[in-house]
Amino acid sequence: FSLIIYILFFLFLQEYFHSSKAIENSLLGELWEIDINEGNGIRAITFNDSLNFEQLKAQYAITGYILVNENNNNENNNNENNNYNLFPNYYIPPHKKISYNLVEIFFNNFFEPNPKIGEINDIAKEQIIENYLNFIISTKVHKKALEIYNQYKQLNYSIEEWKQLIKQNWFEQFSFSSKNRNLTGFEHVIIGELQTLNTISGHHFWYKFIHDNSKLLNVIIPNNNSDIVTISYITQLNSNYNNLTKRIGGFFVGLSAEAILAFGSLSLNLRISNITHNFQYSRLSTYCGLTNNLIRTFYPCENCY
């Protein structure tokens, strides 16, 4: 009799945690839609030759869009001089550009690309980070993320406490060794870091991929899902560090930088390992720094190891 009770209890727990995770996964999908419809994300659309860019611009005047070329031909794409364009065209509406203008401040050598050298920290940099955090917590995607966090943690965090959590998760520096100094999840994921003289690590923001004039080597789009891509490519960090190879990496296509930060903090703190969006399922990879409160990297990934 006790064995039967044990089995029933085990099945109950299994179903409980499975259903809880399913709810959390779908909530991230809802958060994605909030970023597109009420925030600064733009809609990922599958590219085909019949599309008219001006008509698309009119159709997606409010949300914006980014075209994703799913014509994956490995034989033609596996070199840096190919003409295959992963993102043939995109449009960011004027009312959403503030998000991209603010994150671009960090693109311009704000961080030291070489982790062996380490960062020079000063009050001016700290104020830029503080200004950026004040902006992102004002967005609807972060207000909704805070609701989700409080609901599942059974807490009552204020927006200021949520800001401090985001700051800790993404901007608090840590070092693994003398060769990996002053690391942050934000720099790694949104900007990218030098791995060797010829390779890059991180660099998981689709807009940074475009900004850096990256050249595609190969593309894997799981489940024909334009929202999430896994690719290898050649890119640059600045004029001193170019022709850097990214062996494999993943993007949430169209998500704003602030939404990626919200996703990452929820994934870290609620232990969410998958996301469902537009009826498509994908695995999330979240790795910590020296402690469980610090994000080292965060990206969607299919066929990644």
PDB file of C-alpha atoms in Angstrom:
ATOM      1  CA  PHE A   1       0.000   0.000   0.000  1.00  0.00           C
ATOM      2  CA  SER A   2       2.811   2.420   0.905  1.00  0.00           C
ATOM      3  CA  LEU A   3       4.464   1.706  -2.455  1.00  0.00           C
ATOM      4  CA  ILE A   4       1.259   2.712  -4.267  1.00  0.00           C
ATOM      5  CA  ILE A   5       1.088   5.965  -2.263  1.00  0.00           C
ATOM      6  CA  TYR A   6       4.722   6.680  -3.107  1.00  0.00           C
ATOM      7  CA  ILE A   7       4.166   6.090  -6.830  1.00  0.00           C
ATOM      8  CA  LEU A   8       1.053   8.283  -6.878  1.00  0.00           C
ATOM      9  CA  PHE A   9       2.908  11.048  -5.033  1.00  0.00           C
ATOM     10  CA  PHE A  10       5.816  10.805  -7.468  1.00  0.00           C
ATOM     11  CA  LEU A  11       3.469  11.045 -10.465  1.00  0.00           C
ATOM     12  CA  PHE A  12       1.761  14.058  -8.894  1.00  0.00           C
ATOM     13  CA  LEU A  13       5.073  15.863  -8.420  1.00  0.00           C
ATOM     14  CA  GLN A  14       6.147  15.025 -11.963  1.00  0.00           C
ATOM     15  CA  GLU A  15       2.910  16.401 -13.395  1.00  0.00           C
ATOM     16  CA  TYR A  16       3.048  19.470 -11.148  1.00  0.00           C
ATOM     17  CA  PHE A  17       6.559  20.464 -12.178  1.00  0.00           C
ATOM     18  CA  HIS A  18       5.895  19.665 -15.840  1.00  0.00           C
ATOM     19  CA  SER A  19       2.772  21.843 -15.908  1.00  0.00           C
ATOM     20  CA  SER A  20       4.550  24.637 -14.000  1.00  0.00           C
ATOM     21  CA  LYS A  21       7.390  24.631 -16.521  1.00  0.00           C
ATOM     22  CA  ALA A  22       4.912  24.618 -19.406  1.00  0.00           C
ATOM     23  CA  ILE A  23       3.255  27.703 -17.941  1.00  0.00           C
ATOM     24  CA  GLU A  24       6.625  29.422 -17.504  1.00  0.00           C
ATOM     25  CA  ASN A  25       7.656  28.586 -21.073  1.00  0.00           C
ATOM     26  CA  SER A  26       4.438  30.019 -22.494  1.00  0.00           C
ATOM     27  CA  LEU A  27       4.818  33.130 -20.333  1.00  0.00           C
ATOM     28  CA  LEU A  28       8.148  33.844 -22.027  1.00  0.00           C
ATOM     29  CA  GLY A  29       6.314  33.564 -25.341  1.00  0.00           C
ATOM     30  CA  GLU A  30       3.763  36.111 -24.100  1.00  0.00           C
ATOM     31  CA  LEU A  31       6.620  38.344 -22.983  1.00  0.00           C
ATOM     32  CA  TRP A  32       8.058  38.135 -26.502  1.00  0.00           C
ATOM     33  CA  GLU A  33       4.764  39.373 -27.955  1.00  0.00           C
ATOM     34  CA  ILE A  34       4.671  42.251 -25.461  1.00  0.00           C
ATOM     35  CA  ASP A  35       8.144  43.295 -26.596  1.00  0.00           C
ATOM     36  CA  ILE A  36       7.014  43.337 -30.240  1.00  0.00           C
ATOM     37  CA  ASN A  37       3.554  44.866 -29.838  1.00  0.00           C
ATOM     38  CA  GLU A  38       4.095  47.188 -26.897  1.00  0.00           C
ATOM     39  CA  GLY A  39       7.861  47.419 -26.596  1.00  0.00           C
ATOM     40  CA  ASN A  40      10.897  47.808 -28.831  1.00  0.00           C
ATOM     41  CA  GLY A  41      11.196  44.381 -30.413  1.00  0.00           C
ATOM     42  CA  ILE A  42      10.415  43.880 -34.112  1.00  0.00           C
ATOM     43  CA  ARG A  43       8.593  41.047 -35.890  1.00  0.00           C
ATOM     44  CA  ALA A  44      10.644  38.263 -37.509  1.00  0.00           C
ATOM     45  CA  ILE A  45       9.236  37.300 -40.924  1.00  0.00           C
ATOM     46  CA  THR A  46      10.343  34.554 -43.282  1.00  0.00           C
ATOM     47  CA  PHE A  47      11.869  36.054 -46.426  1.00  0.00           C
ATOM     48  CA  ASN A  48      10.791  35.217 -49.956  1.00  0.00           C
ATOM     49  CA  ASP A  49      11.590  36.919 -53.260  1.00  0.00           C
ATOM     50  CA  SER A  50       8.028  38.139 -53.798  1.00  0.00           C
ATOM     51  CA  LEU A  51       8.027  40.433 -50.756  1.00  0.00           C
ATOM     52  CA  ASN A  52       7.853  44.179 -51.369  1.00  0.00           C
ATOM     53  CA  PHE A  53       9.885  46.104 -48.786  1.00  0.00           C
ATOM     54  CA  GLU A  54       7.816  49.286 -49.015  1.00  0.00           C
ATOM     55  CA  GLN A  55       4.588  47.359 -48.550  1.00  0.00           C
ATOM     56  CA  LEU A  56       6.100  45.568 -45.561  1.00  0.00           C
ATOM     57  CA  LYS A  57       7.167  48.875 -44.070  1.00  0.00           C
ATOM     58  CA  ALA A  58       3.587  50.137 -44.337  1.00  0.00           C
ATOM     59  CA  GLN A  59       2.116  46.879 -43.025  1.00  0.00           C
ATOM     60  CA  TYR A  60       4.464  46.763 -40.031  1.00  0.00           C
ATOM     61  CA  ALA A  61       4.693  50.500 -39.418  1.00  0.00           C
ATOM     62  CA  ILE A  62       3.935  50.078 -35.715  1.00  0.00           C
ATOM     63  CA  THR A  63       5.788  46.875 -34.807  1.00  0.00           C
ATOM     64  CA  GLY A  64       8.632  46.966 -37.319  1.00  0.00           C
ATOM     65  CA  TYR A  65      10.015  43.814 -38.904  1.00  0.00           C
ATOM     66  CA  ILE A  66      13.134  41.857 -39.797  1.00  0.00           C
ATOM     67  CA  LEU A  67      13.259  39.415 -42.689  1.00  0.00           C
ATOM     68  CA  VAL A  68      14.953  36.075 -42.082  1.00  0.00           C
ATOM     69  CA  ASN A  69      16.256  34.164 -45.094  1.00  0.00           C
ATOM     70  CA  GLU A  70      15.632  30.494 -44.439  1.00  0.00           C
ATOM     71  CA  ASN A  71      17.145  29.389 -47.747  1.00  0.00           C
ATOM     72  CA  ASN A  72      19.824  27.355 -46.019  1.00  0.00           C
ATOM     73  CA  ASN A  73      22.211  25.870 -48.566  1.00  0.00           C
ATOM     74  CA  ASN A  74      25.318  24.684 -46.761  1.00  0.00           C
ATOM     75  CA  GLU A  75      27.329  24.106 -49.934  1.00  0.00           C
ATOM     76  CA  ASN A  76      26.887  27.697 -51.058  1.00  0.00           C
ATOM     77  CA  ASN A  77      27.085  29.302 -47.621  1.00  0.00           C
ATOM     78  CA  ASN A  78      30.188  27.707 -46.217  1.00  0.00           C
ATOM     79  CA  ASN A  79      32.606  30.534 -47.049  1.00  0.00           C
ATOM     80  CA  GLU A  80      33.032  34.134 -45.966  1.00  0.00           C
ATOM     81  CA  ASN A  81      32.589  35.638 -49.460  1.00  0.00           C
ATOM     82  CA  ASN A  82      29.128  34.274 -50.207  1.00  0.00           C
ATOM     83  CA  ASN A  83      26.224  36.582 -51.043  1.00  0.00           C
ATOM     84  CA  TYR A  84      23.797  34.834 -48.732  1.00  0.00           C
ATOM     85  CA  ASN A  85      22.174  37.434 -46.498  1.00  0.00           C
ATOM     86  CA  LEU A  86      20.569  36.064 -43.351  1.00  0.00           C
ATOM     87  CA  PHE A  87      18.677  39.319 -42.700  1.00  0.00           C
ATOM     88  CA  PRO A  88      17.949  40.830 -46.150  1.00  0.00           C
ATOM     89  CA  ASN A  89      15.921  43.756 -44.812  1.00  0.00           C
ATOM     90  CA  TYR A  90      14.651  45.191 -41.548  1.00  0.00           C
ATOM     91  CA  TYR A  91      12.736  48.215 -40.318  1.00  0.00           C
ATOM     92  CA  ILE A  92      12.812  49.744 -36.831  1.00  0.00           C
ATOM     93  CA  PRO A  93      10.004  52.307 -36.387  1.00  0.00           C
ATOM     94  CA  PRO A  94      11.071  55.758 -35.126  1.00  0.00           C
ATOM     95  CA  HIS A  95       9.307  55.316 -31.782  1.00  0.00           C
ATOM     96  CA  LYS A  96      11.404  52.201 -31.071  1.00  0.00           C
ATOM     97  CA  LYS A  97      14.807  53.582 -32.036  1.00  0.00           C
ATOM     98  CA  ILE A  98      15.591  54.941 -28.573  1.00  0.00           C
ATOM     99  CA  SER A  99      16.213  51.378 -27.379  1.00  0.00           C
ATOM    100  CA  TYR A 100      18.750  50.757 -30.144  1.00  0.00           C
ATOM    101  CA  ASN A 101      20.366  54.183 -29.798  1.00  0.00           C
ATOM    102  CA  LEU A 102      20.913  53.597 -26.080  1.00  0.00           C
ATOM    103  CA  VAL A 103      22.371  50.120 -26.484  1.00  0.00           C
ATOM    104  CA  GLU A 104      24.676  51.361 -29.271  1.00  0.00           C
ATOM    105  CA  ILE A 105      26.462  53.480 -26.657  1.00  0.00           C
ATOM    106  CA  PHE A 106      27.888  50.209 -25.346  1.00  0.00           C
ATOM    107  CA  PHE A 107      28.999  49.169 -28.849  1.00  0.00           C
ATOM    108  CA  ASN A 108      31.577  51.948 -29.126  1.00  0.00           C
ATOM    109  CA  ASN A 109      34.437  50.505 -27.058  1.00  0.00           C
ATOM    110  CA  PHE A 110      32.551  50.961 -23.800  1.00  0.00           C
ATOM    111  CA  PHE A 111      33.957  47.597 -22.680  1.00  0.00           C
ATOM    112  CA  GLU A 112      37.486  46.325 -23.200  1.00  0.00           C
ATOM    113  CA  PRO A 113      37.052  43.513 -25.776  1.00  0.00           C
ATOM    114  CA  ASN A 114      40.041  41.539 -24.524  1.00  0.00           C
ATOM    115  CA  PRO A 115      39.245  39.835 -21.182  1.00  0.00           C
ATOM    116  CA  LYS A 116      42.979  39.439 -20.495  1.00  0.00           C
ATOM    117  CA  ILE A 117      43.304  43.211 -20.147  1.00  0.00           C
ATOM    118  CA  GLY A 118      40.327  43.861 -17.885  1.00  0.00           C
ATOM    119  CA  GLU A 119      38.111  46.929 -17.536  1.00  0.00           C
ATOM    120  CA  ILE A 120      38.791  50.510 -16.544  1.00  0.00           C
ATOM    121  CA  ASN A 121      35.839  51.409 -14.320  1.00  0.00           C
ATOM    122  CA  ASP A 122      34.875  54.983 -13.548  1.00  0.00           C
ATOM    123  CA  ILE A 123      31.907  57.075 -12.418  1.00  0.00           C
ATOM    124  CA  ALA A 124      31.011  58.091 -15.981  1.00  0.00           C
ATOM    125  CA  LYS A 125      30.630  54.456 -17.053  1.00  0.00           C
ATOM    126  CA  GLU A 126      28.604  53.662 -13.965  1.00  0.00           C
ATOM    127  CA  GLN A 127      26.239  56.526 -14.760  1.00  0.00           C
ATOM    128  CA  ILE A 128      25.733  55.293 -18.330  1.00  0.00           C
ATOM    129  CA  ILE A 129      24.821  51.855 -16.982  1.00  0.00           C
ATOM    130  CA  GLU A 130      22.472  53.430 -14.441  1.00  0.00           C
ATOM    131  CA  ASN A 131      20.764  55.513 -17.154  1.00  0.00           C
ATOM    132  CA  TYR A 132      20.322  52.424 -19.306  1.00  0.00           C
ATOM    133  CA  LEU A 133      18.835  50.443 -16.418  1.00  0.00           C
ATOM    134  CA  ASN A 134      16.411  53.283 -15.664  1.00  0.00           C
ATOM    135  CA  PHE A 135      15.269  53.158 -19.276  1.00  0.00           C
ATOM    136  CA  ILE A 136      14.766  49.410 -19.499  1.00  0.00           C
ATOM    137  CA  ILE A 137      12.769  49.090 -16.273  1.00  0.00           C
ATOM    138  CA  SER A 138      10.345  51.682 -17.682  1.00  0.00           C
ATOM    139  CA  THR A 139       9.458  49.355 -20.578  1.00  0.00           C
ATOM    140  CA  LYS A 140       6.377  47.154 -20.528  1.00  0.00           C
ATOM    141  CA  VAL A 141       8.428  44.027 -21.117  1.00  0.00           C
ATOM    142  CA  HIS A 142      10.287  44.563 -17.825  1.00  0.00           C
ATOM    143  CA  LYS A 143       7.151  45.489 -15.920  1.00  0.00           C
ATOM    144  CA  LYS A 144       5.584  42.222 -17.097  1.00  0.00           C
ATOM    145  CA  ALA A 145       8.778  40.303 -16.302  1.00  0.00           C
ATOM    146  CA  LEU A 146       8.642  41.676 -12.765  1.00  0.00           C
ATOM    147  CA  GLU A 147       5.040  40.445 -12.438  1.00  0.00           C
ATOM    148  CA  ILE A 148       6.113  36.977 -13.558  1.00  0.00           C
ATOM    149  CA  TYR A 149       9.073  36.990 -11.175  1.00  0.00           C
ATOM    150  CA  ASN A 150       6.950  38.026  -8.194  1.00  0.00           C
ATOM    151  CA  GLN A 151       4.246  35.499  -9.073  1.00  0.00           C
ATOM    152  CA  TYR A 152       6.553  32.486  -9.253  1.00  0.00           C
ATOM    153  CA  LYS A 153       8.857  33.523  -6.426  1.00  0.00           C
ATOM    154  CA  GLN A 154       5.885  34.571  -4.290  1.00  0.00           C
ATOM    155  CA  LEU A 155       7.627  37.863  -3.592  1.00  0.00           C
ATOM    156  CA  ASN A 156       6.673  41.505  -3.825  1.00  0.00           C
ATOM    157  CA  TYR A 157       9.721  43.084  -5.444  1.00  0.00           C
ATOM    158  CA  SER A 158       9.423  46.753  -6.313  1.00  0.00           C
ATOM    159  CA  ILE A 159      10.584  48.009  -9.707  1.00  0.00           C
ATOM    160  CA  GLU A 160      13.700  49.397  -7.991  1.00  0.00           C
ATOM    161  CA  GLU A 161      14.493  45.988  -6.487  1.00  0.00           C
ATOM    162  CA  TRP A 162      13.971  44.418  -9.917  1.00  0.00           C
ATOM    163  CA  LYS A 163      16.442  46.948 -11.357  1.00  0.00           C
ATOM    164  CA  GLN A 164      19.038  45.932  -8.791  1.00  0.00           C
ATOM    165  CA  LEU A 165      18.469  42.264  -9.659  1.00  0.00           C
ATOM    166  CA  ILE A 166      18.965  42.988 -13.371  1.00  0.00           C
ATOM    167  CA  LYS A 167      22.081  44.979 -12.559  1.00  0.00           C
ATOM    168  CA  GLN A 168      23.502  42.157 -10.476  1.00  0.00           C
ATOM    169  CA  ASN A 169      22.628  39.443 -13.011  1.00  0.00           C
ATOM    170  CA  TRP A 170      23.961  41.286 -16.050  1.00  0.00           C
ATOM    171  CA  PHE A 171      26.412  44.036 -15.039  1.00  0.00           C
ATOM    172  CA  GLU A 172      28.204  42.850 -11.905  1.00  0.00           C
ATOM    173  CA  GLN A 173      31.781  42.019 -12.824  1.00  0.00           C
ATOM    174  CA  PHE A 174      33.572  38.780 -12.009  1.00  0.00           C
ATOM    175  CA  SER A 175      36.866  37.140 -12.972  1.00  0.00           C
ATOM    176  CA  PHE A 176      37.645  33.496 -13.640  1.00  0.00           C
ATOM    177  CA  SER A 177      41.415  33.986 -13.844  1.00  0.00           C
ATOM    178  CA  SER A 178      44.072  36.532 -14.809  1.00  0.00           C
ATOM    179  CA  LYS A 179      43.178  35.751 -18.435  1.00  0.00           C
ATOM    180  CA  ASN A 180      39.440  36.281 -17.912  1.00  0.00           C
ATOM    181  CA  ARG A 181      39.021  39.489 -15.940  1.00  0.00           C
ATOM    182  CA  ASN A 182      36.111  41.854 -15.218  1.00  0.00           C
ATOM    183  CA  LEU A 183      33.581  39.785 -17.138  1.00  0.00           C
ATOM    184  CA  THR A 184      29.862  40.619 -17.351  1.00  0.00           C
ATOM    185  CA  GLY A 185      26.931  38.812 -18.892  1.00  0.00           C
ATOM    186  CA  PHE A 186      25.836  41.998 -20.652  1.00  0.00           C
ATOM    187  CA  GLU A 187      29.125  42.451 -22.483  1.00  0.00           C
ATOM    188  CA  HIS A 188      29.336  38.782 -23.387  1.00  0.00           C
ATOM    189  CA  VAL A 189      25.770  38.374 -24.687  1.00  0.00           C
ATOM    190  CA  ILE A 190      24.919  41.784 -26.148  1.00  0.00           C
ATOM    191  CA  ILE A 191      28.350  43.037 -27.275  1.00  0.00           C
ATOM    192  CA  GLY A 192      30.672  40.046 -27.601  1.00  0.00           C
ATOM    193  CA  GLU A 193      34.189  39.379 -26.290  1.00  0.00           C
ATOM    194  CA  LEU A 194      37.497  38.368 -27.772  1.00  0.00           C
ATOM    195  CA  GLN A 195      38.086  34.659 -27.223  1.00  0.00           C
ATOM    196  CA  THR A 196      41.375  34.320 -29.102  1.00  0.00           C
ATOM    197  CA  LEU A 197      43.025  36.586 -31.660  1.00  0.00           C
ATOM    198  CA  ASN A 198      40.882  34.887 -34.309  1.00  0.00           C
ATOM    199  CA  THR A 199      37.656  33.978 -32.517  1.00  0.00           C
ATOM    200  CA  ILE A 200      34.820  35.716 -30.684  1.00  0.00           C
ATOM    201  CA  SER A 201      32.658  34.523 -27.804  1.00  0.00           C
ATOM    202  CA  GLY A 202      29.172  35.648 -26.853  1.00  0.00           C
ATOM    203  CA  HIS A 203      27.778  38.133 -29.420  1.00  0.00           C
ATOM    204  CA  HIS A 204      24.173  36.841 -29.187  1.00  0.00           C
ATOM    205  CA  PHE A 205      22.275  39.997 -30.178  1.00  0.00           C
ATOM    206  CA  TRP A 206      20.878  40.045 -33.744  1.00  0.00           C
ATOM    207  CA  TYR A 207      21.228  43.848 -33.989  1.00  0.00           C
ATOM    208  CA  LYS A 208      24.914  43.682 -33.044  1.00  0.00           C
ATOM    209  CA  PHE A 209      25.369  41.001 -35.725  1.00  0.00           C
ATOM    210  CA  ILE A 210      24.034  43.476 -38.302  1.00  0.00           C
ATOM    211  CA  HIS A 211      25.883  46.449 -36.806  1.00  0.00           C
ATOM    212  CA  ASP A 212      29.226  44.631 -37.056  1.00  0.00           C
ATOM    213  CA  ASN A 213      28.748  43.761 -40.756  1.00  0.00           C
ATOM    214  CA  SER A 214      28.991  40.075 -39.939  1.00  0.00           C
ATOM    215  CA  LYS A 215      29.535  37.601 -42.766  1.00  0.00           C
ATOM    216  CA  LEU A 216      27.593  34.382 -42.604  1.00  0.00           C
ATOM    217  CA  LEU A 217      29.405  31.054 -42.810  1.00  0.00           C
ATOM    218  CA  ASN A 218      26.551  28.653 -42.149  1.00  0.00           C
ATOM    219  CA  VAL A 219      23.007  28.809 -40.797  1.00  0.00           C
ATOM    220  CA  ILE A 220      20.802  26.362 -38.953  1.00  0.00           C
ATOM    221  CA  ILE A 221      17.202  27.467 -38.411  1.00  0.00           C
ATOM    222  CA  PRO A 222      15.444  24.902 -36.195  1.00  0.00           C
ATOM    223  CA  ASN A 223      11.903  23.907 -37.106  1.00  0.00           C
ATOM    224  CA  ASN A 224      11.797  26.557 -39.869  1.00  0.00           C
ATOM    225  CA  ASN A 225      11.368  29.073 -37.061  1.00  0.00           C
ATOM    226  CA  SER A 226      12.352  32.597 -38.076  1.00  0.00           C
ATOM    227  CA  ASP A 227      12.268  33.767 -34.450  1.00  0.00           C
ATOM    228  CA  ILE A 228      15.341  31.771 -33.437  1.00  0.00           C
ATOM    229  CA  VAL A 229      18.432  31.017 -35.505  1.00  0.00           C
ATOM    230  CA  THR A 230      21.676  29.183 -34.846  1.00  0.00           C
ATOM    231  CA  ILE A 231      24.583  30.188 -37.069  1.00  0.00           C
ATOM    232  CA  SER A 232      28.330  30.397 -37.569  1.00  0.00           C
ATOM    233  CA  TYR A 233      29.879  33.563 -39.001  1.00  0.00           C
ATOM    234  CA  ILE A 234      32.776  36.003 -39.218  1.00  0.00           C
ATOM    235  CA  THR A 235      32.481  39.370 -37.498  1.00  0.00           C
ATOM    236  CA  GLN A 236      34.401  42.186 -35.798  1.00  0.00           C
ATOM    237  CA  LEU A 237      34.447  43.928 -32.420  1.00  0.00           C
ATOM    238  CA  ASN A 238      36.231  47.076 -33.556  1.00  0.00           C
ATOM    239  CA  SER A 239      38.974  48.159 -35.965  1.00  0.00           C
ATOM    240  CA  ASN A 240      41.592  46.363 -33.855  1.00  0.00           C
ATOM    241  CA  TYR A 241      39.674  43.094 -33.675  1.00  0.00           C
ATOM    242  CA  ASN A 242      38.162  41.995 -36.979  1.00  0.00           C
ATOM    243  CA  ASN A 243      37.766  38.828 -39.045  1.00  0.00           C
ATOM    244  CA  LEU A 244      36.790  36.974 -35.893  1.00  0.00           C
ATOM    245  CA  THR A 245      35.106  33.598 -36.294  1.00  0.00           C
ATOM    246  CA  LYS A 246      32.042  32.648 -34.282  1.00  0.00           C
ATOM    247  CA  ARG A 247      31.873  28.863 -34.582  1.00  0.00           C
ATOM    248  CA  ILE A 248      28.291  28.573 -33.411  1.00  0.00           C
ATOM    249  CA  GLY A 249      25.853  30.949 -31.752  1.00  0.00           C
ATOM    250  CA  GLY A 250      22.158  31.648 -31.386  1.00  0.00           C
ATOM    251  CA  PHE A 251      19.891  34.689 -31.663  1.00  0.00           C
ATOM    252  CA  PHE A 252      16.393  35.617 -30.542  1.00  0.00           C
ATOM    253  CA  VAL A 253      15.607  37.384 -33.814  1.00  0.00           C
ATOM    254  CA  GLY A 254      13.864  40.725 -33.362  1.00  0.00           C
ATOM    255  CA  LEU A 255      13.925  40.861 -29.570  1.00  0.00           C
ATOM    256  CA  SER A 256      15.085  44.164 -28.088  1.00  0.00           C
ATOM    257  CA  ALA A 257      18.207  44.148 -25.929  1.00  0.00           C
ATOM    258  CA  GLU A 258      16.136  44.931 -22.836  1.00  0.00           C
ATOM    259  CA  ALA A 259      13.863  41.950 -23.562  1.00  0.00           C
ATOM    260  CA  ILE A 260      16.888  39.653 -23.789  1.00  0.00           C
ATOM    261  CA  LEU A 261      17.940  40.889 -20.343  1.00  0.00           C
ATOM    262  CA  ALA A 262      14.438  40.235 -18.981  1.00  0.00           C
ATOM    263  CA  PHE A 263      14.386  36.742 -20.524  1.00  0.00           C
ATOM    264  CA  GLY A 264      17.824  35.941 -19.134  1.00  0.00           C
ATOM    265  CA  SER A 265      17.023  37.022 -15.597  1.00  0.00           C
ATOM    266  CA  LEU A 266      13.774  35.063 -15.580  1.00  0.00           C
ATOM    267  CA  SER A 267      15.528  32.018 -17.008  1.00  0.00           C
ATOM    268  CA  LEU A 268      18.260  32.270 -14.372  1.00  0.00           C
ATOM    269  CA  ASN A 269      16.094  32.987 -11.350  1.00  0.00           C
ATOM    270  CA  LEU A 270      13.095  30.790 -12.218  1.00  0.00           C
ATOM    271  CA  ARG A 271      15.193  27.993 -13.760  1.00  0.00           C
ATOM    272  CA  ILE A 272      13.371  28.163 -17.095  1.00  0.00           C
ATOM    273  CA  SER A 273      15.178  26.013 -19.651  1.00  0.00           C
ATOM    274  CA  ASN A 274      12.842  26.209 -22.674  1.00  0.00           C
ATOM    275  CA  ILE A 275      10.675  28.695 -24.532  1.00  0.00           C
ATOM    276  CA  THR A 276       7.585  28.275 -26.707  1.00  0.00           C
ATOM    277  CA  HIS A 277       6.760  31.066 -29.148  1.00  0.00           C
ATOM    278  CA  ASN A 278       4.543  30.956 -32.240  1.00  0.00           C
ATOM    279  CA  PHE A 279       3.944  27.271 -31.466  1.00  0.00           C
ATOM    280  CA  GLN A 280       7.663  26.588 -31.796  1.00  0.00           C
ATOM    281  CA  TYR A 281       9.754  25.144 -28.978  1.00  0.00           C
ATOM    282  CA  SER A 282      13.400  25.903 -28.311  1.00  0.00           C
ATOM    283  CA  ARG A 283      15.950  25.153 -25.643  1.00  0.00           C
ATOM    284  CA  LEU A 284      17.481  27.982 -23.599  1.00  0.00           C
ATOM    285  CA  SER A 285      21.115  27.892 -22.524  1.00  0.00           C
ATOM    286  CA  THR A 286      21.869  29.873 -19.367  1.00  0.00           C
ATOM    287  CA  TYR A 287      25.262  29.684 -17.674  1.00  0.00           C
ATOM    288  CA  CYS A 288      26.378  31.431 -14.498  1.00  0.00           C
ATOM    289  CA  GLY A 289      29.508  33.313 -13.536  1.00  0.00           C
ATOM    290  CA  LEU A 290      31.199  32.710 -10.194  1.00  0.00           C
ATOM    291  CA  THR A 291      27.858  32.588  -8.361  1.00  0.00           C
ATOM    292  CA  ASN A 292      24.288  31.684  -9.296  1.00  0.00           C
ATOM    293  CA  ASN A 293      23.365  35.391  -9.343  1.00  0.00           C
ATOM    294  CA  LEU A 294      25.686  36.305 -12.205  1.00  0.00           C
ATOM    295  CA  ILE A 295      24.946  35.521 -15.845  1.00  0.00           C
ATOM    296  CA  ARG A 296      27.886  34.432 -17.947  1.00  0.00           C
ATOM    297  CA  THR A 297      25.925  33.703 -21.118  1.00  0.00           C
ATOM    298  CA  PHE A 298      22.367  33.281 -22.346  1.00  0.00           C
ATOM    299  CA  TYR A 299      21.083  32.271 -25.768  1.00  0.00           C
ATOM    300  CA  PRO A 300      18.532  30.081 -27.559  1.00  0.00           C
ATOM    301  CA  CYS A 301      20.110  27.035 -29.022  1.00  0.00           C
ATOM    302  CA  GLU A 302      19.251  24.102 -31.230  1.00  0.00           C
ATOM    303  CA  ASN A 303      21.984  21.735 -32.413  1.00  0.00           C
ATOM    304  CA  CYS A 304      24.447  23.459 -30.042  1.00  0.00           C
ATOM    305  CA  TYR A 305      26.764  21.637 -27.704  1.00  0.00           C
TER     306      TYR A 305
END
